[in-house]
């Protein structure tokens, strides 16, 4: 299966709830729930101890505004990148949120996620 066989609307029906959950779990510091939709490939590449420290102590990742502005999709190979404008409740300015989706063992999973 290739996620790029789906229409933009079909992808967004999947992507927006996944993104919203990531923001919610990040704000609550629920690391286990935050990574539950990650691909096996992504989980293998993570240094969970270091990521856990960053997750626990990052002012930005614990204070994200739940409302997001969808900016667009970038389709490449067997993945699609979803881009969002993100804001903080404690820091001025805007950040770019990126989430890469694709199929793994018949399920849509997150292959990368970042805010920068």
mmCIF file of N, CA and C in Angstrom:
data_model
loop_
_atom_site.group_PDB
_atom_site.id
_atom_site.type_symbol
_atom_site.label_atom_id
_atom_site.label_comp_id
_atom_site.label_asym_id
_atom_site.label_seq_id
_atom_site.Cartn_x
_atom_site.Cartn_y
_atom_site.Cartn_z
ATOM 1 N N UNK A 1 0.837 -1.185 0.000
ATOM 2 C CA UNK A 1 0.000 0.000 0.000
ATOM 3 C C UNK A 1 0.880 1.245 0.000
ATOM 4 N N UNK A 2 0.383 2.268 -0.619
ATOM 5 C CA UNK A 2 1.082 3.541 -0.666
ATOM 6 C C UNK A 2 0.112 4.627 -0.228
ATOM 7 N N UNK A 3 0.477 5.382 0.770
ATOM 8 C CA UNK A 3 -0.396 6.436 1.283
ATOM 9 C C UNK A 3 -0.693 7.473 0.209
ATOM 10 N N UNK A 4 0.194 7.599 -0.758
ATOM 11 C CA UNK A 4 -0.010 8.592 -1.805
ATOM 12 C C UNK A 4 -1.093 8.192 -2.799
ATOM 13 N N UNK A 5 -1.642 6.986 -2.653
ATOM 14 C CA UNK A 5 -2.798 6.604 -3.451
ATOM 15 C C UNK A 5 -4.073 7.228 -2.902
ATOM 16 N N UNK A 6 -4.003 7.782 -1.705
ATOM 17 C CA UNK A 6 -5.159 8.431 -1.085
ATOM 18 C C UNK A 6 -5.254 9.887 -1.556
ATOM 19 N N UNK A 7 -6.468 10.410 -1.548
ATOM 20 C CA UNK A 7 -6.684 11.821 -1.889
ATOM 21 C C UNK A 7 -6.210 12.704 -0.730
ATOM 22 N N UNK A 8 -6.040 13.988 -0.994
ATOM 23 C CA UNK A 8 -5.669 14.924 0.071
ATOM 24 C C UNK A 8 -6.665 14.844 1.223
ATOM 25 N N UNK A 9 -7.945 14.812 0.893
ATOM 26 C CA UNK A 9 -8.988 14.777 1.918
ATOM 27 C C UNK A 9 -8.874 13.517 2.783
ATOM 28 N N UNK A 10 -8.614 12.381 2.160
ATOM 29 C CA UNK A 10 -8.464 11.127 2.910
ATOM 30 C C UNK A 10 -7.247 11.176 3.831
ATOM 31 N N UNK A 11 -6.170 11.748 3.335
ATOM 32 C CA UNK A 11 -4.961 11.870 4.165
ATOM 33 C C UNK A 11 -5.220 12.789 5.350
ATOM 34 N N UNK A 12 -5.885 13.901 5.106
ATOM 35 C CA UNK A 12 -6.135 14.858 6.180
ATOM 36 C C UNK A 12 -7.074 14.299 7.243
ATOM 37 N N UNK A 13 -8.001 13.437 6.858
ATOM 38 C CA UNK A 13 -8.882 12.784 7.831
ATOM 39 C C UNK A 13 -8.086 11.926 8.805
ATOM 40 N N UNK A 14 -6.944 11.438 8.364
ATOM 41 C CA UNK A 14 -6.053 10.629 9.197
ATOM 42 C C UNK A 14 -5.040 11.520 9.920
ATOM 43 N N UNK A 15 -4.450 12.454 9.177
ATOM 44 C CA UNK A 15 -3.336 13.258 9.701
ATOM 45 C C UNK A 15 -3.751 14.208 10.818
ATOM 46 N N UNK A 16 -4.844 14.937 10.636
ATOM 47 C CA UNK A 16 -5.225 15.931 11.643
ATOM 48 C C UNK A 16 -5.457 15.312 13.025
ATOM 49 N N UNK A 17 -6.215 14.214 13.143
ATOM 50 C CA UNK A 17 -6.368 13.612 14.479
ATOM 51 C C UNK A 17 -5.045 13.096 15.063
ATOM 52 N N UNK A 18 -4.170 12.546 14.206
ATOM 53 C CA UNK A 18 -2.862 12.095 14.701
ATOM 54 C C UNK A 18 -2.065 13.279 15.240
ATOM 55 N N UNK A 19 -2.039 14.380 14.492
ATOM 56 C CA UNK A 19 -1.306 15.574 14.927
ATOM 57 C C UNK A 19 -1.889 16.102 16.238
ATOM 58 N N UNK A 20 -3.215 16.181 16.296
ATOM 59 C CA UNK A 20 -3.863 16.702 17.497
ATOM 60 C C UNK A 20 -3.523 15.849 18.715
ATOM 61 N N UNK A 21 -3.474 14.518 18.547
ATOM 62 C CA UNK A 21 -3.082 13.636 19.652
ATOM 63 C C UNK A 21 -1.637 13.892 20.071
ATOM 64 N N UNK A 22 -0.747 14.069 19.108
ATOM 65 C CA UNK A 22 0.652 14.348 19.439
ATOM 66 C C UNK A 22 0.773 15.605 20.284
ATOM 67 N N UNK A 23 0.059 16.648 19.903
ATOM 68 C CA UNK A 23 0.107 17.910 20.658
ATOM 69 C C UNK A 23 -0.442 17.695 22.065
ATOM 70 N N UNK A 24 -1.571 17.017 22.150
ATOM 71 C CA UNK A 24 -2.199 16.761 23.448
ATOM 72 C C UNK A 24 -1.265 15.965 24.370
ATOM 73 N N UNK A 25 -0.693 14.877 23.861
ATOM 74 C CA UNK A 25 0.183 14.038 24.685
ATOM 75 C C UNK A 25 1.484 14.762 25.020
ATOM 76 N N UNK A 26 1.971 15.587 24.111
ATOM 77 C CA UNK A 26 3.176 16.366 24.376
ATOM 78 C C UNK A 26 2.926 17.341 25.517
ATOM 79 N N UNK A 27 1.828 18.070 25.447
ATOM 80 C CA UNK A 27 1.504 19.042 26.492
ATOM 81 C C UNK A 27 1.342 18.386 27.852
ATOM 82 N N UNK A 28 0.809 17.187 27.876
ATOM 83 C CA UNK A 28 0.581 16.472 29.141
ATOM 84 C C UNK A 28 1.812 15.702 29.608
ATOM 85 N N UNK A 29 2.849 15.653 28.764
ATOM 86 C CA UNK A 29 4.047 14.917 29.125
ATOM 87 C C UNK A 29 3.845 13.414 29.121
ATOM 88 N N UNK A 30 2.909 12.938 28.319
ATOM 89 C CA UNK A 30 2.612 11.506 28.249
ATOM 90 C C UNK A 30 3.419 10.874 27.122
ATOM 91 N N UNK A 31 4.680 10.605 27.417
ATOM 92 C CA UNK A 31 5.631 10.118 26.421
ATOM 93 C C UNK A 31 5.190 8.797 25.800
ATOM 94 N N UNK A 32 4.725 7.861 26.596
ATOM 95 C CA UNK A 32 4.294 6.560 26.084
ATOM 96 C C UNK A 32 3.164 6.682 25.081
ATOM 97 N N UNK A 33 2.217 7.563 25.354
ATOM 98 C CA UNK A 33 1.116 7.786 24.410
ATOM 99 C C UNK A 33 1.594 8.578 23.198
ATOM 100 N N UNK A 34 2.544 9.477 23.417
ATOM 101 C CA UNK A 34 3.081 10.297 22.331
ATOM 102 C C UNK A 34 3.695 9.428 21.231
ATOM 103 N N UNK A 35 4.392 8.367 21.591
ATOM 104 C CA UNK A 35 5.103 7.557 20.596
ATOM 105 C C UNK A 35 4.311 6.344 20.112
ATOM 106 N N UNK A 36 3.094 6.157 20.568
ATOM 107 C CA UNK A 36 2.370 4.908 20.285
ATOM 108 C C UNK A 36 2.039 4.685 18.818
ATOM 109 N N UNK A 37 1.971 5.722 18.007
ATOM 110 C CA UNK A 37 1.682 5.569 16.573
ATOM 111 C C UNK A 37 2.950 5.674 15.713
ATOM 112 N N UNK A 38 4.108 5.709 16.370
ATOM 113 C CA UNK A 38 5.372 5.785 15.637
ATOM 114 C C UNK A 38 5.632 4.458 14.923
ATOM 115 N N UNK A 39 6.280 4.543 13.781
ATOM 116 C CA UNK A 39 6.678 3.339 13.055
ATOM 117 C C UNK A 39 7.778 2.621 13.829
ATOM 118 N N UNK A 40 7.889 1.344 13.580
ATOM 119 C CA UNK A 40 8.953 0.542 14.194
ATOM 120 C C UNK A 40 10.309 1.106 13.791
ATOM 121 N N UNK A 41 10.417 1.518 12.539
ATOM 122 C CA UNK A 41 11.656 2.104 12.010
ATOM 123 C C UNK A 41 12.045 3.356 12.795
ATOM 124 N N UNK A 42 11.082 4.203 13.085
ATOM 125 C CA UNK A 42 11.357 5.424 13.851
ATOM 126 C C UNK A 42 11.744 5.079 15.287
ATOM 127 N N UNK A 43 11.024 4.166 15.900
ATOM 128 C CA UNK A 43 11.335 3.776 17.277
ATOM 129 C C UNK A 43 12.734 3.195 17.401
ATOM 130 N N UNK A 44 13.160 2.421 16.399
ATOM 131 C CA UNK A 44 14.504 1.840 16.429
ATOM 132 C C UNK A 44 15.588 2.910 16.402
ATOM 133 N N UNK A 45 15.317 4.007 15.707
ATOM 134 C CA UNK A 45 16.315 5.056 15.555
ATOM 135 C C UNK A 45 16.362 6.050 16.701
ATOM 136 N N UNK A 46 15.431 5.947 17.625
ATOM 137 C CA UNK A 46 15.382 6.907 18.724
ATOM 138 C C UNK A 46 16.298 6.500 19.866
ATOM 139 N N UNK A 47 16.943 7.480 20.437
ATOM 140 C CA UNK A 47 17.623 7.284 21.713
ATOM 141 C C UNK A 47 16.583 7.667 22.760
ATOM 142 N N UNK A 48 15.864 6.675 23.257
ATOM 143 C CA UNK A 48 14.712 6.950 24.114
ATOM 144 C C UNK A 48 15.077 7.673 25.401
ATOM 145 N N UNK A 49 16.244 7.423 25.944
ATOM 146 C CA UNK A 49 16.646 8.108 27.168
ATOM 147 C C UNK A 49 16.819 9.597 26.887
ATOM 148 N N UNK A 50 17.556 9.909 25.818
ATOM 149 C CA UNK A 50 17.788 11.314 25.471
ATOM 150 C C UNK A 50 16.495 11.995 25.062
ATOM 151 N N UNK A 51 15.691 11.328 24.257
ATOM 152 C CA UNK A 51 14.419 11.898 23.824
ATOM 153 C C UNK A 51 13.503 12.122 25.019
ATOM 154 N N UNK A 52 13.485 11.186 25.946
ATOM 155 C CA UNK A 52 12.664 11.325 27.136
ATOM 156 C C UNK A 52 13.064 12.540 27.961
ATOM 157 N N UNK A 53 14.380 12.792 28.077
ATOM 158 C CA UNK A 53 14.865 13.972 28.796
ATOM 159 C C UNK A 53 14.408 15.250 28.098
ATOM 160 N N UNK A 54 14.577 15.292 26.773
ATOM 161 C CA UNK A 54 14.164 16.473 26.016
ATOM 162 C C UNK A 54 12.665 16.690 26.153
ATOM 163 N N UNK A 55 11.932 15.609 26.053
ATOM 164 C CA UNK A 55 10.482 15.664 26.137
ATOM 165 C C UNK A 55 10.046 16.221 27.490
ATOM 166 N N UNK A 56 10.684 15.766 28.550
ATOM 167 C CA UNK A 56 10.299 16.169 29.901
ATOM 168 C C UNK A 56 10.666 17.611 30.222
ATOM 169 N N UNK A 57 11.740 18.120 29.609
ATOM 170 C CA UNK A 57 12.256 19.427 30.001
ATOM 171 C C UNK A 57 12.082 20.523 28.955
ATOM 172 N N UNK A 58 11.469 20.243 27.849
ATOM 173 C CA UNK A 58 11.313 21.240 26.799
ATOM 174 C C UNK A 58 10.105 22.130 27.080
ATOM 175 N N UNK A 59 10.370 23.406 27.262
ATOM 176 C CA UNK A 59 9.280 24.353 27.482
ATOM 177 C C UNK A 59 8.347 24.394 26.272
ATOM 178 N N UNK A 60 8.914 24.331 25.079
ATOM 179 C CA UNK A 60 8.091 24.393 23.879
ATOM 180 C C UNK A 60 7.191 23.171 23.761
ATOM 181 N N UNK A 61 7.758 21.986 23.919
ATOM 182 C CA UNK A 61 6.975 20.772 23.698
ATOM 183 C C UNK A 61 5.912 20.539 24.771
ATOM 184 N N UNK A 62 5.978 21.249 25.870
ATOM 185 C CA UNK A 62 4.987 21.084 26.933
ATOM 186 C C UNK A 62 3.962 22.219 26.956
ATOM 187 N N UNK A 63 4.089 23.175 26.031
ATOM 188 C CA UNK A 63 3.203 24.350 26.038
ATOM 189 C C UNK A 63 2.753 24.732 24.636
ATOM 190 N N UNK A 64 2.263 23.766 23.893
ATOM 191 C CA UNK A 64 1.839 24.026 22.521
ATOM 192 C C UNK A 64 0.356 24.382 22.470
ATOM 193 N N UNK A 65 0.029 25.343 21.638
ATOM 194 C CA UNK A 65 -1.370 25.691 21.417
ATOM 195 C C UNK A 65 -2.010 24.547 20.638
ATOM 196 N N UNK A 66 -3.180 24.111 21.071
ATOM 197 C CA UNK A 66 -3.811 22.962 20.416
ATOM 198 C C UNK A 66 -4.347 23.292 19.028
ATOM 199 N N UNK A 67 -4.746 24.545 18.805
ATOM 200 C CA UNK A 67 -5.184 24.928 17.462
ATOM 201 C C UNK A 67 -3.968 24.981 16.556
ATOM 202 N N UNK A 68 -4.139 24.486 15.326
ATOM 203 C CA UNK A 68 -3.028 24.453 14.373
ATOM 204 C C UNK A 68 -3.522 24.954 13.028
ATOM 205 N N UNK A 69 -2.581 25.462 12.259
ATOM 206 C CA UNK A 69 -2.880 25.880 10.891
ATOM 207 C C UNK A 69 -2.234 24.868 9.954
ATOM 208 N N UNK A 70 -3.038 24.221 9.156
ATOM 209 C CA UNK A 70 -2.514 23.282 8.183
ATOM 210 C C UNK A 70 -1.930 24.072 7.020
ATOM 211 N N UNK A 71 -0.693 23.737 6.638
ATOM 212 C CA UNK A 71 -0.010 24.464 5.569
ATOM 213 C C UNK A 71 0.038 23.701 4.257
ATOM 214 N N UNK A 72 0.085 22.373 4.305
ATOM 215 C CA UNK A 72 0.123 21.631 3.055
ATOM 216 C C UNK A 72 0.676 20.234 3.207
ATOM 217 N N UNK A 73 0.635 19.504 2.098
ATOM 218 C CA UNK A 73 1.164 18.145 2.018
ATOM 219 C C UNK A 73 2.299 18.106 1.012
ATOM 220 N N UNK A 74 3.288 17.298 1.301
ATOM 221 C CA UNK A 74 4.370 17.033 0.358
ATOM 222 C C UNK A 74 4.417 15.528 0.175
ATOM 223 N N UNK A 75 4.216 15.077 -1.045
ATOM 224 C CA UNK A 75 4.184 13.646 -1.355
ATOM 225 C C UNK A 75 5.534 13.234 -1.936
ATOM 226 N N UNK A 76 6.076 12.133 -1.385
ATOM 227 C CA UNK A 76 7.378 11.682 -1.864
ATOM 228 C C UNK A 76 7.485 10.183 -1.619
ATOM 229 N N UNK A 77 7.690 9.430 -2.693
ATOM 230 C CA UNK A 77 7.854 7.987 -2.561
ATOM 231 C C UNK A 77 6.627 7.354 -1.944
ATOM 232 N N UNK A 78 6.840 6.663 -0.826
ATOM 233 C CA UNK A 78 5.742 5.993 -0.138
ATOM 234 C C UNK A 78 5.341 6.718 1.149
ATOM 235 N N UNK A 79 5.694 8.012 1.228
ATOM 236 C CA UNK A 79 5.380 8.799 2.417
ATOM 237 C C UNK A 79 4.774 10.137 2.014
ATOM 238 N N UNK A 80 4.056 10.710 2.952
ATOM 239 C CA UNK A 80 3.526 12.052 2.759
ATOM 240 C C UNK A 80 3.892 12.864 3.999
ATOM 241 N N UNK A 81 4.362 14.087 3.770
ATOM 242 C CA UNK A 81 4.705 14.991 4.861
ATOM 243 C C UNK A 81 3.579 15.996 5.027
ATOM 244 N N UNK A 82 3.099 16.129 6.250
ATOM 245 C CA UNK A 82 2.042 17.077 6.596
ATOM 246 C C UNK A 82 2.693 18.232 7.346
ATOM 247 N N UNK A 83 2.425 19.440 6.905
ATOM 248 C CA UNK A 83 3.053 20.625 7.505
ATOM 249 C C UNK A 83 2.011 21.476 8.230
ATOM 250 N N UNK A 84 2.386 21.926 9.429
ATOM 251 C CA UNK A 84 1.497 22.722 10.265
ATOM 252 C C UNK A 84 2.241 23.933 10.825
ATOM 253 N N UNK A 85 1.524 25.049 10.978
ATOM 254 C CA UNK A 85 2.041 26.192 11.727
ATOM 255 C C UNK A 85 1.632 25.961 13.177
ATOM 256 N N UNK A 86 2.606 26.074 14.085
ATOM 257 C CA UNK A 86 2.397 25.764 15.495
ATOM 258 C C UNK A 86 2.780 26.977 16.334
ATOM 259 N N UNK A 87 2.043 27.191 17.406
ATOM 260 C CA UNK A 87 2.340 28.274 18.336
ATOM 261 C C UNK A 87 2.462 27.720 19.754
ATOM 262 N N UNK A 88 3.044 28.522 20.618
ATOM 263 C CA UNK A 88 3.247 28.149 22.016
ATOM 264 C C UNK A 88 2.411 29.045 22.914
ATOM 265 N N UNK A 89 2.037 28.517 24.064
ATOM 266 C CA UNK A 89 1.330 29.342 25.044
ATOM 267 C C UNK A 89 2.297 30.180 25.875
ATOM 268 N N UNK A 90 3.600 29.877 25.801
ATOM 269 C CA UNK A 90 4.572 30.583 26.643
ATOM 270 C C UNK A 90 5.668 31.300 25.867
ATOM 271 N N UNK A 91 5.835 30.992 24.596
ATOM 272 C CA UNK A 91 6.892 31.608 23.795
ATOM 273 C C UNK A 91 6.270 32.336 22.615
ATOM 274 N N UNK A 92 6.769 33.524 22.338
ATOM 275 C CA UNK A 92 6.292 34.274 21.187
ATOM 276 C C UNK A 92 6.812 33.656 19.900
ATOM 277 N N UNK A 93 6.039 33.802 18.846
ATOM 278 C CA UNK A 93 6.489 33.347 17.538
ATOM 279 C C UNK A 93 5.718 32.129 17.049
ATOM 280 N N UNK A 94 6.197 31.626 15.914
ATOM 281 C CA UNK A 94 5.566 30.483 15.255
ATOM 282 C C UNK A 94 6.631 29.458 14.913
ATOM 283 N N UNK A 95 6.220 28.201 14.871
ATOM 284 C CA UNK A 95 7.111 27.098 14.523
ATOM 285 C C UNK A 95 6.481 26.289 13.406
ATOM 286 N N UNK A 96 7.338 25.571 12.698
ATOM 287 C CA UNK A 96 6.877 24.670 11.649
ATOM 288 C C UNK A 96 6.802 23.270 12.230
ATOM 289 N N UNK A 97 5.627 22.676 12.157
ATOM 290 C CA UNK A 97 5.437 21.298 12.585
ATOM 291 C C UNK A 97 5.434 20.398 11.359
ATOM 292 N N UNK A 98 6.113 19.263 11.480
ATOM 293 C CA UNK A 98 6.234 18.325 10.362
ATOM 294 C C UNK A 98 5.939 16.925 10.872
ATOM 295 N N UNK A 99 5.073 16.225 10.128
ATOM 296 C CA UNK A 99 4.760 14.837 10.458
ATOM 297 C C UNK A 99 4.760 14.041 9.158
ATOM 298 N N UNK A 100 5.542 12.967 9.128
ATOM 299 C CA UNK A 100 5.658 12.123 7.942
ATOM 300 C C UNK A 100 4.878 10.834 8.186
ATOM 301 N N UNK A 101 3.956 10.539 7.272
ATOM 302 C CA UNK A 101 3.106 9.358 7.398
ATOM 303 C C UNK A 101 3.359 8.372 6.270
ATOM 304 N N UNK A 102 3.146 7.117 6.579
ATOM 305 C CA UNK A 102 3.243 6.060 5.574
ATOM 306 C C UNK A 102 2.676 4.780 6.150
ATOM 307 N N UNK A 103 2.672 3.745 5.344
ATOM 308 C CA UNK A 103 2.163 2.447 5.792
ATOM 309 C C UNK A 103 3.287 1.590 6.348
ATOM 310 N N UNK A 104 2.967 0.867 7.410
ATOM 311 C CA UNK A 104 3.849 -0.151 7.967
ATOM 312 C C UNK A 104 2.953 -1.320 8.373
ATOM 313 N N UNK A 105 3.183 -2.457 7.756
ATOM 314 C CA UNK A 105 2.396 -3.668 8.027
ATOM 315 C C UNK A 105 0.897 -3.399 7.928
ATOM 316 N N UNK A 106 0.493 -2.669 6.889
ATOM 317 C CA UNK A 106 -0.914 -2.425 6.630
ATOM 318 C C UNK A 106 -1.564 -1.316 7.436
ATOM 319 N N UNK A 107 -0.799 -0.656 8.322
ATOM 320 C CA UNK A 107 -1.339 0.431 9.140
ATOM 321 C C UNK A 107 -0.601 1.726 8.850
ATOM 322 N N UNK A 108 -1.313 2.841 8.919
ATOM 323 C CA UNK A 108 -0.646 4.133 8.768
ATOM 324 C C UNK A 108 0.063 4.457 10.070
ATOM 325 N N UNK A 109 1.343 4.784 9.938
ATOM 326 C CA UNK A 109 2.197 5.088 11.087
ATOM 327 C C UNK A 109 2.933 6.401 10.855
ATOM 328 N N UNK A 110 3.488 6.940 11.929
ATOM 329 C CA UNK A 110 4.286 8.168 11.878
ATOM 330 C C UNK A 110 5.744 7.760 11.703
ATOM 331 N N UNK A 111 6.363 8.253 10.624
ATOM 332 C CA UNK A 111 7.758 7.918 10.333
ATOM 333 C C UNK A 111 8.730 9.019 10.741
ATOM 334 N N UNK A 112 8.207 10.205 11.020
ATOM 335 C CA UNK A 112 9.023 11.323 11.525
ATOM 336 C C UNK A 112 8.070 12.384 12.045
ATOM 337 N N UNK A 113 8.515 13.092 13.053
ATOM 338 C CA UNK A 113 7.735 14.213 13.582
ATOM 339 C C UNK A 113 8.706 15.193 14.214
ATOM 340 N N UNK A 114 8.472 16.472 13.978
ATOM 341 C CA UNK A 114 9.348 17.485 14.569
ATOM 342 C C UNK A 114 8.654 18.842 14.555
ATOM 343 N N UNK A 115 9.151 19.710 15.421
ATOM 344 C CA UNK A 115 8.742 21.110 15.437
ATOM 345 C C UNK A 115 10.019 21.918 15.421
ATOM 346 N N UNK A 116 10.132 22.822 14.458
ATOM 347 C CA UNK A 116 11.327 23.661 14.381
ATOM 348 C C UNK A 116 10.996 24.996 13.777
#
